[in-house]
XYZ file of C-alpha atoms in Angstrom:
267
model
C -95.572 -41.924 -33.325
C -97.567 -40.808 -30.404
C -100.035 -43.613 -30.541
C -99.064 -46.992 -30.892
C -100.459 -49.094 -33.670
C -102.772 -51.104 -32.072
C -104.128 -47.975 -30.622
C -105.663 -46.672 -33.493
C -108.646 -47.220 -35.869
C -107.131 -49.013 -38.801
C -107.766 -47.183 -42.271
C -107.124 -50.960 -44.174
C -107.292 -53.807 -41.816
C -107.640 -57.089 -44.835
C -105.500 -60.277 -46.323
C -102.830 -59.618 -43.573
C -102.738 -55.619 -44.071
C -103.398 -53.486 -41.751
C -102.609 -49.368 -42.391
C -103.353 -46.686 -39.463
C -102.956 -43.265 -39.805
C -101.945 -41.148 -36.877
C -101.326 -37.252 -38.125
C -97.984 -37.154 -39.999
C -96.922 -40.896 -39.287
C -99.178 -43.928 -41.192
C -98.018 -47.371 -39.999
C -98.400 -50.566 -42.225
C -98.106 -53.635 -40.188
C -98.193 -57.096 -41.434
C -100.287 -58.944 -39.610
C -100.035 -62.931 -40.214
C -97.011 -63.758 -37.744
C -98.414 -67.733 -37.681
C -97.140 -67.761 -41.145
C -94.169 -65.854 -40.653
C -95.868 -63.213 -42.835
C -95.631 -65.086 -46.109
C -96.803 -63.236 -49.021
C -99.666 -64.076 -51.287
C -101.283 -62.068 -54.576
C -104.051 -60.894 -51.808
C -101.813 -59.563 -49.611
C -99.906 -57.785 -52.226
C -103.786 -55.857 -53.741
C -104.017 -54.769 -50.121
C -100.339 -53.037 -50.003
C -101.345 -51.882 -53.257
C -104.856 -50.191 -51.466
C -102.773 -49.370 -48.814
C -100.641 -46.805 -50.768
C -103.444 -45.597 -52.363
C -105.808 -44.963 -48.974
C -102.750 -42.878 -47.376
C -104.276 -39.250 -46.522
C -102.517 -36.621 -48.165
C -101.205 -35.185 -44.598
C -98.577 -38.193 -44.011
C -95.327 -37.777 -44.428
C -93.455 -40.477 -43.261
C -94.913 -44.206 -43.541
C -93.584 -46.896 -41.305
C -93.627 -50.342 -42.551
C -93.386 -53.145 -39.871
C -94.372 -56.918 -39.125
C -96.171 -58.302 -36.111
C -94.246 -61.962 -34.704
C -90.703 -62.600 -35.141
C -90.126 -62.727 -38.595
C -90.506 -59.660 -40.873
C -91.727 -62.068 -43.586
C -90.264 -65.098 -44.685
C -91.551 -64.450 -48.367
C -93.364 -65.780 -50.909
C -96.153 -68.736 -49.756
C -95.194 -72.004 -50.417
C -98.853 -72.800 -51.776
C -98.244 -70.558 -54.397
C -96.416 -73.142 -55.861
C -98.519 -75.674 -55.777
C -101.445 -76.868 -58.584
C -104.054 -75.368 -56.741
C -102.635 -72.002 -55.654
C -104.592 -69.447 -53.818
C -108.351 -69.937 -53.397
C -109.803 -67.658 -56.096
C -106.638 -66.963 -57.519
C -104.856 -68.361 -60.729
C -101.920 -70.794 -59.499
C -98.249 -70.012 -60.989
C -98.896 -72.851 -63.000
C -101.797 -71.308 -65.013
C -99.897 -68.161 -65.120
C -97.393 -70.249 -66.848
C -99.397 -71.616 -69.413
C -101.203 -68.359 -70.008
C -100.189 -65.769 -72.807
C -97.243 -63.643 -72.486
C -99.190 -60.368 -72.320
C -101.258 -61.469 -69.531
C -98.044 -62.692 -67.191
C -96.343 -59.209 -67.944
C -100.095 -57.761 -66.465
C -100.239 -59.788 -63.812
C -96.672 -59.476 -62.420
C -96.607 -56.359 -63.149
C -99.783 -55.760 -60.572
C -98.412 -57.738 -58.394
C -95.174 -55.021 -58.201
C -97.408 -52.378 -57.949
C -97.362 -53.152 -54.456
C -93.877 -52.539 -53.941
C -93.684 -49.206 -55.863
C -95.129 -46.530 -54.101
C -93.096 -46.999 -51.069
C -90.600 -44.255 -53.302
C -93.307 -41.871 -54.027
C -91.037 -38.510 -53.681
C -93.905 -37.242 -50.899
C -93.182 -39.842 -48.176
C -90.354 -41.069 -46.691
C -90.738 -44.821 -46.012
C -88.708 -46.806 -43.507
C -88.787 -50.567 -43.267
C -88.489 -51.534 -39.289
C -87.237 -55.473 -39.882
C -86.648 -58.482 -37.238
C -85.804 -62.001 -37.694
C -86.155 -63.361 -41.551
C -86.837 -61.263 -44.723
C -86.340 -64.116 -47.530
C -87.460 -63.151 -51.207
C -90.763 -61.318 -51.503
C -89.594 -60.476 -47.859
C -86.179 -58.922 -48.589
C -87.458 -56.733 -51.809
C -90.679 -55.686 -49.401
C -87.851 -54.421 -47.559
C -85.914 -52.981 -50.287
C -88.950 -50.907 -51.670
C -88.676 -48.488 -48.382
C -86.660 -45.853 -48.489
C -84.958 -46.557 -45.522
C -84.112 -49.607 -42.814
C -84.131 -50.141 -39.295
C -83.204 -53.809 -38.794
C -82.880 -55.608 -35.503
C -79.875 -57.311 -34.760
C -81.293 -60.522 -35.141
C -82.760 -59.697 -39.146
C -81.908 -62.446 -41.454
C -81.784 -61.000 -45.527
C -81.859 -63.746 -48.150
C -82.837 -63.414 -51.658
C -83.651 -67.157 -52.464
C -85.766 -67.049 -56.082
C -82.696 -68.012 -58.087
C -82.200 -71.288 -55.872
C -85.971 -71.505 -56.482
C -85.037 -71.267 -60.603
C -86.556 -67.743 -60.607
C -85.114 -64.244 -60.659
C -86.785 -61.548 -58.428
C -89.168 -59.625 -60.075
C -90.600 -57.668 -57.023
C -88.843 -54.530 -57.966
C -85.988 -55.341 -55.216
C -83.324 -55.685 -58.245
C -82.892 -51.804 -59.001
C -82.634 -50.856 -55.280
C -80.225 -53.697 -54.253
C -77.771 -53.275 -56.981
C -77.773 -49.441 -56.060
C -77.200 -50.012 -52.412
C -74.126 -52.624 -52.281
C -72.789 -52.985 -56.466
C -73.697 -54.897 -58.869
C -70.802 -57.828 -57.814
C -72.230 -57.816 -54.264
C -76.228 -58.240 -55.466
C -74.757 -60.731 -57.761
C -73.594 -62.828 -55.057
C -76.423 -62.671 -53.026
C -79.073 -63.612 -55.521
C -77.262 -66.656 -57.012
C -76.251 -68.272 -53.513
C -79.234 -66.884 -51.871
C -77.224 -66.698 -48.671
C -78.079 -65.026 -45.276
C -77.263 -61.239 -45.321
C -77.046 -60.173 -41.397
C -77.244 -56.857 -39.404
C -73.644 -56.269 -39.151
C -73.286 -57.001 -43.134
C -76.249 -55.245 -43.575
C -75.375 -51.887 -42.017
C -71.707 -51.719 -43.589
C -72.637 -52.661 -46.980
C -75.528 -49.664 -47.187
C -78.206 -52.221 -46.927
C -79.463 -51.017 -43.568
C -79.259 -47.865 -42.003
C -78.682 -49.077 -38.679
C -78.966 -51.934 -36.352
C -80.121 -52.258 -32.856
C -81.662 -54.575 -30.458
C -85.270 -56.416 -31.438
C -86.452 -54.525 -28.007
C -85.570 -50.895 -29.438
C -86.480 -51.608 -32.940
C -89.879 -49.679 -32.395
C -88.387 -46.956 -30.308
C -85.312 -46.254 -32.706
C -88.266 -46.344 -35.929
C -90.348 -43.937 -33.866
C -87.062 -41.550 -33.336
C -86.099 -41.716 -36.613
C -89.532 -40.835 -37.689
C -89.431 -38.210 -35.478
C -86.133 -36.562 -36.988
C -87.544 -36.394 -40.775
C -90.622 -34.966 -39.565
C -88.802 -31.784 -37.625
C -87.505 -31.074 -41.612
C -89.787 -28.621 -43.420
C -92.055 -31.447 -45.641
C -91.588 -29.373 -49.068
C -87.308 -29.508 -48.312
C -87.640 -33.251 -47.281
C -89.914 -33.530 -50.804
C -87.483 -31.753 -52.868
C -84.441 -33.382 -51.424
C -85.589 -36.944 -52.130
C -86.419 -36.159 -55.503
C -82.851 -34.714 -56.226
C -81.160 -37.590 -54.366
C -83.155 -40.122 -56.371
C -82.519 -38.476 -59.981
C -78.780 -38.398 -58.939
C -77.386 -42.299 -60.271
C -79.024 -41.360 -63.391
C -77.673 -37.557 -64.117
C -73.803 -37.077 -64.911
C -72.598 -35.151 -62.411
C -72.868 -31.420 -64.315
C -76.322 -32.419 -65.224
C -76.876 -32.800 -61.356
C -75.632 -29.702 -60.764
C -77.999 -28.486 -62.962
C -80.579 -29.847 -60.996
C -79.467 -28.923 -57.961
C -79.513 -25.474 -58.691
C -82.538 -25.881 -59.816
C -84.514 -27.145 -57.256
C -82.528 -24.673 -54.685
C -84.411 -21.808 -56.732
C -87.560 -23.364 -56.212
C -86.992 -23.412 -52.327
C -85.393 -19.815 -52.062
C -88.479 -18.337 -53.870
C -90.769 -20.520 -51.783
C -89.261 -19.085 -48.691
C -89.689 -15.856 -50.218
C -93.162 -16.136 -51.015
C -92.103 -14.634 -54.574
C -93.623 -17.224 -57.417
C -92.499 -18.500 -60.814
């Protein structure tokens, strides 16, 4: 990241948002630190936008949070009668018909989808707390830097919810299925040092190199050729669902796609 964020001319900059786009690199930055970055149905349409404004030369998308909490989840007010101004409160939702609360959850997870999108590599960089909506923001990258001060919690069951952000698939595949278990239903704190041995974070460093160690790491998957980086994810990603000969398969597969790529020879 040559440029910093707040050095460049934001492509989205809306409901807490903000997406810049320097060359290879695009950086989405939460923006409302007074609120610890609490999450709202706006907030979510603009990650959504986000994703879908991303020019088709990045490569690697950086997702950070301005303050000193990543984001300490879903807003409170969503709870409440009134809700969001403009917005239909939890409560309506509630009463509504079943079809429309699959559609409308279902848009709100859109926003925490195409973090996986096989032609990026997404890396989370998180400080201080990332509780619920927070935690599976997290989750949806493909990688994470945390500081060492992060703070994980996924607190919807104490909340008599389950979370529905799309943070379920990737947590059970990162630490089991008795570990995710554990830390949904007690909704306890999951720190750096647990974080990094259990798989959920790639590494941990101080809150003053979090920035610097993102940037490096950035730096490293872009000196990969992008179609290798492409293919590779894809292949790693199909792999918990393939038996292991049918992986082979597809390794062999998408190995003769790169050798005749190199070779300039097509299909």
């Amino acid at each position: 990241m040559a440029s910093s964020d707040q050095d460049l001319v934001p492509v989205l900059d809306k409901d807490g948002v903000r997406l810049t786009v320097d060359d290879a690199i695009a950086t989405v930055t939460l923006t409302n630190p007074a609120k610890r970055n609490a999450q709202s149905p706006a907030l979510w349409r603009a990650l959504t936008e986000a994703g879908r404004q991303l020019p088709g030369s990045v490569r690697v998308v950086v997702l950070r949070a301005e303050g000193k909490s990543f984001s300490a989840g879903l807003d409170r007010q969503a709870f409440t009668p009134e809700g969001f101004d403009g917005e239909p409160s939890f409560v309506d939702l509630a009463r509504g018909a079943d079809a429309e609360l699959d559609a409308t959850i279902a848009e709100y997870q859109e926003a925490f989808t195409w973090w996986r999108r096989s032609d990026i590599v997404s890396v989370a960089a998180v400080q201080g707390h990332a509780v619920g909506a927070g935690f599976q923001l997290a989750l949806a990258c493909d990688l994470r830097v945390v500081a060492d001060d992060v703070q994980f919690a996924m607190r919807e069951t104490s909340l008599g919810l389950v979370p529905d952000l799309t943070g379920t698939h990737p947590l059970v595949g990162l630490v089991g299925y008795a570990r995710a278990l554990e830390i949904c239903v007690t909704g306890r704190f999951v720190a750096a040092e647990e974080a990094v041995s259990t798989g959920l974070a790639n590494l941990a460093v101080p809150v003053d190199r979090l920035d610097d160690t993102v940037r490096d790491l950035a730096a490293a998957v872009l000196a990969a050729p992008r179609d290798a980086v492409v293919e590779t994810k894809a292949l790693l990603r199909g792999a918990q669902d393939r038996t292991y000969e049918e992986q082979r398969v597809a390794e062999r597969q998408s190995q003769a796609r790169r050798l005749r790529d190199l070779a300039g020879v097509g299909d």
